[in-house]
Amino acid sequence: MTARRDRRVRVTAALAALVSIAMIALFAARAPRPASAPHGRAAPGLARTLRRGIGAEPESLDPAAARSEAALTVLRDLFEGLTELGPGGTPILAAADHSERSPDGLTYVFHLRAGGRWSNGRPVVAADFVAAWRRLVDPATGSQYSGLLAPVRNAVAIEAGRAAPSTLGVRAQGDSTLIVELAHPTPYFLALVAHPATFPIYPPSLARYGARWVKPGILVSNGAFVLRRWVFGSHLVASRNRYYWHDAATRLDRIEFYTATDPEAELRAYRAGDLDITATIPPDDLRWVESRLPGQLHVAPELAVYYLGFNLIRPPFAGNPILRRALSMVIDRRTLVDRVTAGGEQPAYTLVPPGMGGYQPPAPAYARLTMRQRIARAQRLLRKAGLAGKPLRVELRYNTDPLHDRVALAVAAMWRQALGVDVRLRAEDYKVLVQDIDRATDTEVFRASWVADYDDPYSFLQLLQSGFGINLTRYSNPAYDALLRRAQGETDSARRAVLLARAERLMLRDQPVAPLFFYVAKHLVNPRIHGWRDDVTDVVYDKYLYKVR
């Protein structure tokens, strides 16, 4: 067991002076909380169990290893970070009850809630965050999300193996104060620490159980719910954490997370009353749902992009930006969103959705051409590169799902008709696809998506930065990386937007990915569920939901 110091320890006089003189208080909004149920129990007339569809099976519930939306959804119920995402992606305080930022934007001081407890009753202390963050950036952990903490002092050097994890710019000042030092001002930092990868860990559990520390019955967490069961291929069960600091406001006693790769199966379960919330809806059933289930369909724009990735370390796409550009150019995105997805999605020619923080992504010039003009230009590109008339065979892999089937078939037809490409389609289980992409040698073109971790363009552009753990294409361009680094250190928002746009324009010229469309979130929500919020982040914390009988 690690030593736990008295939570009443105060900051040193020097730090107190810094806080009182040099700090600017951050007045983060408090999360809206439902009225407390009597004695922490479900009030009369409320149902105790929520049944929520999450799509694919979570690959892990280790905050440092999770990467899918299914896993992150569950983790947001089991754990709590320093902040969480409020309406519109605005960060609000969570495990911390107040914080300060220095005038230069390089130092943050977080004060943890006095009532914060782990699910075993032990207090949540600042050292638990320090341990989690050091573990996240430690190369030995192998976290693909380690780059998330790149703004923290020494994080980049630690990830590269040039410094020890203990040198990370985060430290505990007593039990209740966490001090974070950044390498450069980061305007989105408070939203960044709402991400599950930055959640605290309970070090004694990790030390005792190793990789098994996240198993049901073993996992110690600090959120509103505790993991009790995981039936692979079926569902996970979480029960209410009675030690959670605001348990009195929680209206649910139990959450059942159901996994399903088939949206049709989800819809059937919902109609039978076996699900309260679906992860999505089948693309063919949108109009039927709108007419037959009035008021239950929730559709909202989402900060997320659906794209095809090109494997840049093997033929035919390694060192071949002209081929990648030609293939992207002949994809008719308007047809995709109007006739294939048909759910309100918008065509995507850039990685970053428009309108994030005033940023306007630089669409490629061909986006303004007609399809006939684009096909002619793509054919000229291939002739110029000496590729015209040569047999080109590519394999497109995607995870099993009716929507992905339809998109893959449509793209394959467009490539075949415009450029004579012979496309082999291969659908796989999500976990298998992830493993194949990670191995890199097993894929040529693959389907992927990216959901913003915070409301800032950098959340998308970091995806293709050299060394970022979820840079699935292995794209590496020193000029692109340099522009992102300059943007990170730029405090003027207008100049920062210019740098980011230059970086995205450069990346789109190289075309390591072919963006297809920007998502809209689509859920069916039982009318008995209250507290649901449609939002661009598509993040809904179940602790704020309740269900009437």
Coordinates of C-alpha atoms in Angstrom, one line a residue:
M1 CA 0.0 0.0 0.0
T2 CA 1.3 3.4 -0.8
A3 CA 1.5 6.0 1.9
R4 CA -1.5 8.4 2.2
R5 CA -0.7 11.7 3.7
D6 CA -3.1 13.8 5.7
R7 CA -5.4 15.6 3.3
R8 CA -5.2 18.8 5.4
V9 CA -1.6 19.4 4.4
R10 CA -1.3 22.9 3.1
V11 CA 0.8 24.3 0.2
T12 CA 4.2 25.8 1.0
A13 CA 4.5 29.5 1.6
A14 CA 6.2 30.0 -1.7
L15 CA 3.4 28.2 -3.6
A16 CA 0.8 30.0 -1.6
A17 CA 2.4 33.3 -2.7
L18 CA 2.4 32.1 -6.3
V19 CA -1.3 31.2 -6.0
S20 CA -2.3 34.4 -4.3
I21 CA -0.3 36.9 -6.4
A22 CA 0.5 35.3 -9.8
M23 CA -2.5 33.1 -10.5
I24 CA -5.7 33.8 -12.4
A25 CA -8.6 31.8 -11.0
L26 CA -10.5 29.7 -13.5
F27 CA -14.2 29.9 -12.8
A28 CA -15.2 26.6 -14.3
A29 CA -19.0 26.0 -14.3
R30 CA -20.3 23.4 -12.0
A31 CA -21.9 20.3 -13.6
P32 CA -25.7 20.4 -13.5
R33 CA -26.8 17.8 -10.9
P34 CA -30.2 16.3 -10.5
A35 CA -31.9 16.7 -7.2
S36 CA -30.7 14.1 -4.7
A37 CA -32.8 11.0 -4.1
P38 CA -33.6 10.4 -0.4
H39 CA -30.8 8.8 1.5
G40 CA -28.9 8.0 -1.7
R41 CA -31.6 5.6 -2.9
A42 CA -33.7 5.6 -6.0
A43 CA -36.7 7.9 -5.4
P44 CA -40.2 6.5 -5.8
G45 CA -41.3 6.2 -9.4
L46 CA -37.7 5.8 -10.7
A47 CA -36.4 2.7 -12.3
R48 CA -33.0 1.5 -11.0
T49 CA -31.4 0.0 -14.1
L50 CA -30.2 1.6 -17.4
R51 CA -29.6 -0.6 -20.4
R52 CA -27.3 1.2 -22.9
G53 CA -25.9 0.0 -26.2
I54 CA -22.3 0.8 -26.8
G55 CA -21.6 -0.8 -30.2
A56 CA -18.3 -2.8 -30.4
E57 CA -16.7 -4.7 -27.5
P58 CA -14.4 -2.5 -25.5
E59 CA -10.8 -3.5 -26.2
S60 CA -9.7 -2.6 -22.6
L61 CA -10.9 -0.8 -19.6
D62 CA -7.4 0.3 -18.7
P63 CA -7.5 4.1 -19.1
A64 CA -4.0 4.0 -20.6
A65 CA -5.0 1.3 -23.2
A66 CA -8.6 2.2 -24.1
R67 CA -9.1 3.9 -27.5
S68 CA -12.6 3.0 -28.9
E69 CA -15.7 5.0 -28.2
A70 CA -17.2 2.0 -26.5
A71 CA -14.4 1.7 -24.0
L72 CA -14.3 5.4 -23.4
T73 CA -18.0 5.5 -22.8
V74 CA -17.8 2.9 -20.0
L75 CA -14.7 4.5 -18.5
R76 CA -16.5 7.8 -18.1
D77 CA -18.9 6.1 -15.8
L78 CA -16.3 4.1 -13.9
F79 CA -13.7 6.9 -13.4
E80 CA -13.6 10.6 -13.0
G81 CA -10.9 13.0 -14.2
L82 CA -10.0 16.5 -13.0
T83 CA -12.6 17.8 -15.4
E84 CA -15.4 16.5 -17.5
L85 CA -17.1 17.8 -20.7
G86 CA -20.2 20.0 -20.2
P87 CA -22.5 21.3 -23.0
G88 CA -20.8 22.0 -26.2
G89 CA -17.5 20.4 -25.0
T90 CA -17.0 23.1 -22.4
P91 CA -14.8 21.6 -19.5
I92 CA -16.3 21.7 -16.0
L93 CA -14.7 20.7 -12.8
A94 CA -15.2 17.1 -11.6
A95 CA -12.6 15.4 -9.3
A96 CA -11.2 18.8 -8.7
D97 CA -13.4 21.5 -7.1
H98 CA -11.4 24.5 -8.1
S99 CA -8.2 25.3 -10.1
E100 CA -5.9 28.2 -10.9
R101 CA -3.8 29.0 -14.0
S102 CA -0.7 31.2 -14.0
P103 CA -0.8 34.4 -16.1
D104 CA 1.7 32.9 -18.6
G105 CA -0.6 29.8 -19.0
L106 CA 2.2 27.4 -18.1
T107 CA 1.2 26.3 -14.6
Y108 CA -2.1 24.8 -13.4
V109 CA -3.0 24.1 -9.8
F110 CA -5.9 21.7 -9.2
H111 CA -7.4 21.3 -5.8
L112 CA -9.1 17.9 -5.3
R113 CA -12.5 17.5 -3.7
A114 CA -12.2 16.7 0.0
G115 CA -14.9 14.0 -0.4
G116 CA -13.3 12.2 -3.3
R117 CA -13.1 8.4 -2.7
W118 CA -12.1 5.3 -4.5
S119 CA -14.7 2.5 -4.7
N120 CA -13.0 0.8 -1.8
G121 CA -13.5 3.9 0.4
R122 CA -9.9 5.1 0.3
P123 CA -9.4 8.8 -0.5
V124 CA -8.5 9.9 -4.0
V125 CA -5.2 11.9 -3.6
A126 CA -3.1 13.9 -6.0
A127 CA -0.4 11.2 -6.1
D128 CA -3.0 9.0 -7.8
F129 CA -3.1 11.4 -10.8
V130 CA 0.7 11.7 -10.8
A131 CA 1.1 7.9 -11.0
A132 CA -1.5 7.7 -13.8
W133 CA 0.1 10.4 -15.9
R134 CA 3.6 9.1 -15.5
R135 CA 2.4 5.6 -16.4
L136 CA 0.6 7.0 -19.5
V137 CA 3.8 8.7 -21.0
D138 CA 6.1 5.8 -19.9
P139 CA 7.2 4.0 -23.1
A140 CA 7.1 0.8 -21.2
T141 CA 3.3 1.2 -20.9
G142 CA 2.9 1.4 -24.7
S143 CA -0.1 3.6 -24.5
Q144 CA -1.3 4.9 -27.9
Y145 CA -2.7 7.9 -26.1
S146 CA 0.6 8.9 -24.5
G147 CA 0.8 11.9 -26.9
L148 CA -2.2 13.4 -25.3
L149 CA 0.0 14.7 -22.5
A150 CA 2.5 16.2 -25.0
P151 CA 1.8 19.8 -23.7
V152 CA 3.1 18.8 -20.2
R153 CA 6.7 19.6 -19.5
N154 CA 9.1 16.7 -20.4
A155 CA 6.3 14.5 -21.8
V156 CA 7.8 14.4 -25.3
A157 CA 11.3 13.6 -24.1
I158 CA 9.9 10.8 -21.9
E159 CA 7.9 9.3 -24.7
A160 CA 11.1 9.3 -26.8
G161 CA 13.0 7.6 -24.1
R162 CA 15.3 10.6 -23.4
A163 CA 14.0 11.3 -19.9
A164 CA 12.6 9.3 -17.0
P165 CA 8.8 9.3 -16.3
S166 CA 9.6 10.8 -12.9
T167 CA 10.6 14.1 -14.7
L168 CA 7.1 14.7 -16.0
G169 CA 5.9 18.2 -15.1
V170 CA 3.2 17.0 -12.6
R171 CA 3.6 16.7 -8.9
A172 CA 1.5 16.3 -5.8
Q173 CA 1.6 19.0 -3.1
G174 CA 0.2 17.1 -0.2
D175 CA -2.8 14.9 -0.8
S176 CA -5.2 17.5 -2.2
T177 CA -3.2 19.7 -4.6
L178 CA -1.9 18.7 -8.0
I179 CA 0.5 21.0 -9.8
V180 CA 1.0 20.7 -13.6
E181 CA 3.7 22.5 -15.5
L182 CA 3.3 22.8 -19.3
A183 CA 6.0 23.2 -21.9
H184 CA 3.9 25.8 -23.7
P185 CA 0.5 27.5 -23.2
T186 CA -2.3 25.1 -24.2
P187 CA -5.7 26.8 -24.5
Y188 CA -7.6 23.5 -24.5
F189 CA -5.8 21.9 -21.5
L190 CA -8.8 21.9 -19.2
A191 CA -10.8 19.9 -21.8
L192 CA -7.8 17.6 -22.5
V193 CA -7.8 16.4 -18.8
A194 CA -11.4 15.3 -19.2
H195 CA -10.2 12.5 -21.5
P196 CA -10.2 9.0 -19.9
A197 CA -6.5 8.5 -20.6
T198 CA -5.8 11.1 -17.9
F199 CA -8.0 9.5 -15.3
P200 CA -6.3 8.6 -12.0
I201 CA -5.4 5.1 -11.0
Y202 CA -5.3 3.3 -7.7
P203 CA -1.6 2.3 -7.4
P204 CA -1.9 -0.5 -4.8
S205 CA -4.3 -2.3 -7.1
L206 CA -2.0 -2.1 -10.1
A207 CA 1.0 -3.2 -8.0
R208 CA -0.9 -6.2 -6.6
Y209 CA -2.7 -7.4 -9.7
G210 CA -0.7 -6.2 -12.7
A211 CA -2.6 -6.4 -15.9
R212 CA -5.6 -8.0 -14.0
W213 CA -6.2 -4.7 -12.1
V214 CA -9.1 -3.8 -14.5
K215 CA -11.0 -7.0 -14.1
P216 CA -14.5 -7.1 -12.6
G217 CA -14.4 -7.6 -8.9
I218 CA -10.8 -6.2 -8.8
L219 CA -11.0 -2.8 -10.5
V220 CA -11.0 0.1 -8.0
S221 CA -12.4 3.2 -9.6
N222 CA -13.4 6.7 -8.5
G223 CA -16.4 7.4 -10.7
A224 CA -20.1 7.1 -10.0
F225 CA -20.2 3.3 -10.9
V226 CA -18.1 0.2 -10.3
L227 CA -17.5 -2.6 -12.7
R228 CA -19.2 -5.9 -11.5
R229 CA -19.3 -8.2 -14.5
W230 CA -18.1 -8.5 -18.1
V231 CA -19.6 -11.2 -20.3
F232 CA -17.5 -11.0 -23.5
G233 CA -19.6 -10.7 -26.6
S234 CA -22.6 -9.7 -24.7
H235 CA -22.6 -7.1 -22.0
L236 CA -20.9 -5.4 -19.0
V237 CA -22.5 -4.5 -15.7
A238 CA -21.7 -1.6 -13.4
S239 CA -23.3 -0.9 -10.1
R240 CA -23.5 2.3 -8.1
N241 CA -20.4 3.4 -6.3
R242 CA -21.7 4.4 -2.8
Y243 CA -18.3 6.1 -2.0
Y244 CA -18.6 8.5 -5.0
W245 CA -18.4 12.0 -3.7
H246 CA -21.8 13.0 -5.1
D247 CA -23.6 9.7 -4.8
A248 CA -26.6 11.4 -3.3
A249 CA -27.5 12.8 -6.7
T250 CA -27.1 9.5 -8.6
R251 CA -30.5 8.1 -9.6
L252 CA -29.4 4.8 -11.1
D253 CA -28.3 1.7 -9.2
R254 CA -27.1 -0.3 -12.2
I255 CA -26.0 0.2 -15.8
E256 CA -25.9 -2.7 -18.3
F257 CA -23.7 -1.9 -21.3
Y258 CA -24.6 -4.1 -24.3
T259 CA -22.2 -4.8 -27.1
A260 CA -23.5 -5.4 -30.7
T261 CA -21.8 -4.9 -34.1
D262 CA -25.2 -5.1 -35.9
P263 CA -27.3 -2.0 -35.6
E264 CA -30.4 -4.0 -36.7
A265 CA -30.0 -6.2 -33.6
E266 CA -29.8 -3.1 -31.5
L267 CA -33.0 -1.8 -33.0
R268 CA -34.8 -5.0 -32.4
A269 CA -33.6 -5.0 -28.8
Y270 CA -34.7 -1.4 -28.4
R271 CA -38.2 -2.1 -29.8
A272 CA -38.5 -5.2 -27.5
G273 CA -37.8 -3.0 -24.5
D274 CA -34.5 -4.7 -23.8
L275 CA -32.4 -1.5 -24.5
D276 CA -33.0 2.1 -23.3
I277 CA -30.4 3.7 -25.5
T278 CA -28.8 2.6 -28.7
A279 CA -25.3 3.3 -29.9
T280 CA -26.6 4.1 -33.4
I281 CA -29.4 3.1 -35.8
P282 CA -29.4 1.2 -39.0
P283 CA -28.9 3.5 -42.0
D284 CA -31.8 1.9 -43.9
D285 CA -34.2 2.4 -41.0
L286 CA -33.8 6.2 -40.4
R287 CA -37.0 7.2 -42.1
W288 CA -39.0 4.3 -40.5
V289 CA -37.7 5.3 -37.1
E290 CA -38.6 8.9 -37.6
S291 CA -42.2 8.0 -38.5
R292 CA -42.8 5.1 -36.2
L293 CA -40.9 6.2 -33.1
P294 CA -41.6 9.9 -32.8
G295 CA -39.6 11.8 -30.3
Q296 CA -37.2 8.9 -29.6
L297 CA -34.6 9.6 -32.4
H298 CA -31.8 11.9 -31.4
V299 CA -29.7 13.2 -34.2
A300 CA -27.0 15.8 -33.8
P301 CA -23.8 17.0 -35.6
E302 CA -20.7 15.4 -34.1
L303 CA -17.1 16.4 -34.1
A304 CA -16.0 13.2 -35.8
V305 CA -14.8 12.2 -39.2
Y306 CA -15.1 9.0 -41.2
Y307 CA -12.0 8.4 -43.3
L308 CA -10.0 5.8 -45.3
G309 CA -6.4 5.4 -44.3
F310 CA -3.6 4.4 -46.7
N311 CA -0.8 2.2 -45.3
L312 CA 2.3 4.3 -46.1
I313 CA 4.9 1.7 -45.2
R314 CA 4.1 -0.8 -47.9
P315 CA 3.2 -0.9 -51.6
P316 CA 1.3 0.4 -53.5
F317 CA 0.9 3.6 -51.3
A318 CA 4.4 4.0 -49.8
G319 CA 6.0 7.0 -51.4
N320 CA 3.1 7.4 -53.8
P321 CA 1.1 10.5 -52.9
I322 CA -0.1 10.9 -56.5
L323 CA -1.9 7.6 -56.4
R324 CA -3.4 8.4 -53.0
R325 CA -4.5 11.8 -54.2
A326 CA -6.1 10.3 -57.3
L327 CA -8.0 7.8 -55.4
S328 CA -9.3 10.4 -52.9
M329 CA -10.2 12.7 -55.8
V330 CA -12.6 10.3 -57.5
I331 CA -14.7 9.5 -54.4
D332 CA -18.1 11.2 -54.8
R333 CA -18.7 12.3 -51.2
R334 CA -22.0 13.9 -52.0
T335 CA -23.4 10.7 -53.4
L336 CA -22.1 8.9 -50.3
V337 CA -23.9 11.1 -47.8
D338 CA -27.1 11.5 -49.9
R339 CA -27.6 7.9 -51.1
V340 CA -25.4 5.6 -48.9
T341 CA -25.3 7.0 -45.4
A342 CA -28.4 9.2 -45.8
G343 CA -28.5 10.3 -42.2
G344 CA -27.6 14.0 -42.3
E345 CA -23.8 13.5 -42.6
Q346 CA -21.8 16.1 -44.5
P347 CA -19.1 15.5 -47.1
A348 CA -15.6 15.7 -45.8
Y349 CA -12.6 16.9 -47.8
T350 CA -10.6 17.8 -44.8
L351 CA -9.8 16.0 -41.6
V352 CA -11.0 18.8 -39.3
P353 CA -14.7 19.6 -39.3
P354 CA -15.6 23.3 -40.1
G355 CA -16.3 25.8 -37.4
M356 CA -14.2 24.4 -34.5
G357 CA -13.2 27.4 -32.5
G358 CA -13.4 29.7 -35.6
Y359 CA -11.0 27.5 -37.5
Q360 CA -11.8 27.1 -41.2
P361 CA -10.1 24.0 -42.7
P362 CA -8.5 24.4 -46.1
A363 CA -10.5 22.2 -48.5
P364 CA -8.4 21.0 -51.6
A365 CA -9.0 22.7 -54.9
Y366 CA -10.6 19.7 -56.4
A367 CA -13.5 19.8 -53.9
R368 CA -14.9 22.7 -56.1
L369 CA -14.8 20.7 -59.3
T370 CA -17.6 18.6 -60.8
M371 CA -17.1 14.9 -60.6
R372 CA -16.4 14.7 -64.3
Q373 CA -13.6 17.2 -63.9
R374 CA -12.2 15.4 -60.9
I375 CA -12.1 12.1 -62.7
A376 CA -10.4 13.6 -65.7
R377 CA -7.8 15.3 -63.4
A378 CA -7.2 12.0 -61.5
Q379 CA -6.7 10.1 -64.7
R380 CA -4.1 12.8 -65.9
L381 CA -2.3 12.5 -62.6
L382 CA -1.9 8.7 -63.0
R383 CA -0.7 9.1 -66.6
K384 CA 1.8 11.7 -65.5
A385 CA 3.0 9.3 -62.8
G386 CA 3.3 6.4 -65.3
L387 CA 0.5 4.5 -63.5
A388 CA -2.2 4.7 -66.1
G389 CA -3.0 1.4 -67.8
K390 CA -1.2 -0.6 -65.2
P391 CA -3.2 -3.2 -63.2
L392 CA -3.9 -1.8 -59.8
R393 CA -5.3 -4.1 -57.1
V394 CA -5.9 -2.9 -53.6
E395 CA -7.6 -4.4 -50.6
L396 CA -10.0 -2.3 -48.5
R397 CA -10.5 -3.6 -44.9
Y398 CA -13.2 -2.4 -42.6
N399 CA -15.0 -3.6 -39.4
T400 CA -18.2 -5.6 -39.9
D401 CA -21.2 -3.2 -39.9
P402 CA -24.0 -2.6 -42.5
L403 CA -23.0 1.0 -42.9
H404 CA -19.3 0.2 -43.5
D405 CA -20.4 -2.5 -46.0
R406 CA -22.4 0.1 -48.0
V407 CA -19.6 2.7 -47.9
A408 CA -17.0 0.2 -48.9
L409 CA -19.1 -1.1 -51.8
A410 CA -19.7 2.4 -53.0
V411 CA -16.1 3.5 -52.9
A412 CA -14.9 0.3 -54.6
A413 CA -17.4 1.0 -57.4
M414 CA -16.2 4.6 -57.8
W415 CA -12.5 3.5 -57.9
R416 CA -13.3 0.8 -60.4
Q417 CA -15.4 3.0 -62.7
A418 CA -13.1 6.0 -62.7
L419 CA -9.6 4.5 -62.6
G420 CA -10.1 0.8 -63.3
V421 CA -8.9 -0.3 -59.8
D422 CA -9.6 -3.9 -58.8
V423 CA -10.8 -3.6 -55.2
R424 CA -11.0 -6.6 -52.8
L425 CA -13.3 -5.9 -49.9
R426 CA -12.6 -7.6 -46.5
A427 CA -14.8 -7.2 -43.5
E428 CA -13.4 -8.1 -40.1
D429 CA -14.4 -8.1 -36.4
Y430 CA -13.4 -4.7 -35.0
K431 CA -10.7 -6.1 -32.7
V432 CA -9.2 -8.0 -35.6
L433 CA -9.2 -4.9 -37.8
V434 CA -7.4 -2.9 -35.1
Q435 CA -4.8 -5.6 -34.7
D436 CA -4.2 -5.7 -38.5
I437 CA -3.8 -2.0 -38.7
D438 CA -1.4 -1.9 -35.8
R439 CA 0.7 -4.6 -37.4
A440 CA 0.8 -2.3 -40.5
T441 CA 2.2 -5.0 -42.8
D442 CA -1.2 -6.6 -43.1
T443 CA -3.2 -3.7 -44.6
E444 CA -3.3 -1.5 -47.7
V445 CA -6.4 0.7 -47.3
F446 CA -8.6 0.6 -44.2
R447 CA -11.7 2.2 -42.8
A448 CA -11.3 4.3 -39.6
S449 CA -12.8 7.3 -37.8
W450 CA -11.7 9.9 -35.4
V451 CA -13.8 11.7 -32.7
A452 CA -12.5 14.9 -31.2
D453 CA -11.0 14.4 -27.7
Y454 CA -11.6 18.1 -27.1
D455 CA -13.0 21.0 -29.0
D456 CA -9.9 22.2 -30.9
P457 CA -8.6 21.5 -34.4
Y458 CA -5.4 20.2 -32.9
S459 CA -7.3 17.1 -31.6
F460 CA -7.7 16.1 -35.3
L461 CA -4.4 17.2 -36.7
Q462 CA -2.4 15.5 -33.9
L463 CA -3.7 12.2 -35.3
L464 CA -1.2 12.4 -38.2
Q465 CA 1.8 13.7 -36.2
S466 CA 4.9 11.6 -36.3
G467 CA 5.1 9.3 -33.3
F468 CA 1.5 9.8 -32.2
G469 CA 0.3 6.4 -31.0
I470 CA -2.9 6.4 -33.1
N471 CA -1.3 7.6 -36.3
L472 CA -2.6 4.6 -38.1
T473 CA -1.2 5.4 -41.6
R474 CA 2.4 6.0 -40.2
Y475 CA 2.4 9.4 -41.9
S476 CA 5.6 11.3 -41.2
N477 CA 6.4 14.8 -42.6
P478 CA 8.9 16.9 -40.7
A479 CA 7.4 20.1 -42.1
Y480 CA 3.9 19.1 -40.9
D481 CA 5.3 18.2 -37.4
A482 CA 7.1 21.6 -37.2
L483 CA 4.0 23.5 -38.1
L484 CA 2.0 21.7 -35.3
R485 CA 4.8 22.4 -32.8
R486 CA 4.7 26.1 -33.8
A487 CA 1.0 26.2 -33.4
Q488 CA 1.2 24.6 -30.0
G489 CA 3.4 27.4 -28.7
E490 CA 1.4 30.2 -30.4
T491 CA -0.7 32.3 -28.0
D492 CA -2.3 34.5 -30.6
S493 CA -5.5 32.6 -31.8
A494 CA -5.5 34.1 -35.3
R495 CA -1.8 33.2 -35.9
R496 CA -2.3 29.8 -34.4
A497 CA -5.2 29.1 -36.8
V498 CA -3.0 30.1 -39.8
L499 CA -0.3 27.6 -38.7
L500 CA -2.8 24.8 -38.3
A501 CA -4.4 25.5 -41.7
R502 CA -0.9 25.4 -43.3
A503 CA -0.3 22.1 -41.6
E504 CA -3.6 20.6 -42.8
R505 CA -3.1 21.9 -46.3
L506 CA 0.3 20.2 -46.4
M507 CA -1.1 17.0 -45.1
L508 CA -3.9 16.9 -47.6
R509 CA -1.4 17.4 -50.4
D510 CA 0.3 14.3 -49.2
Q511 CA -3.1 12.5 -48.8
P512 CA -2.2 9.9 -46.1
V513 CA -6.0 9.7 -45.5
A514 CA -9.1 10.2 -47.6
P515 CA -11.7 11.9 -45.4
L516 CA -15.2 10.9 -46.6
F517 CA -17.8 12.5 -44.3
F518 CA -18.4 14.1 -41.0
Y519 CA -20.6 12.1 -38.6
V520 CA -23.8 12.9 -37.0
A521 CA -24.6 11.1 -33.8
K522 CA -27.8 9.0 -34.0
H523 CA -29.3 7.4 -30.9
L524 CA -32.7 6.0 -29.9
V525 CA -33.5 7.1 -26.4
N526 CA -36.4 5.7 -24.5
P527 CA -38.9 8.5 -23.6
R528 CA -38.7 7.3 -19.9
I529 CA -35.0 8.4 -19.9
H530 CA -34.5 11.9 -18.6
G531 CA -31.3 14.0 -18.7
W532 CA -30.1 13.0 -22.1
R533 CA -28.2 15.7 -24.0
D534 CA -27.6 16.0 -27.7
D535 CA -24.1 17.4 -28.1
V536 CA -21.3 17.8 -30.7
T537 CA -19.1 15.7 -28.4
D538 CA -21.6 12.9 -28.2
V539 CA -20.5 12.5 -24.6
V540 CA -23.3 11.7 -22.1
Y541 CA -22.4 10.8 -18.5
D542 CA -24.9 8.2 -17.2
K543 CA -24.7 9.6 -13.7
Y544 CA -26.8 12.5 -14.9
L545 CA -29.6 10.2 -16.3
Y546 CA -32.6 8.9 -14.6
K547 CA -35.4 6.6 -15.7
V548 CA -39.0 6.8 -14.7
R549 CA -41.1 3.7 -14.4

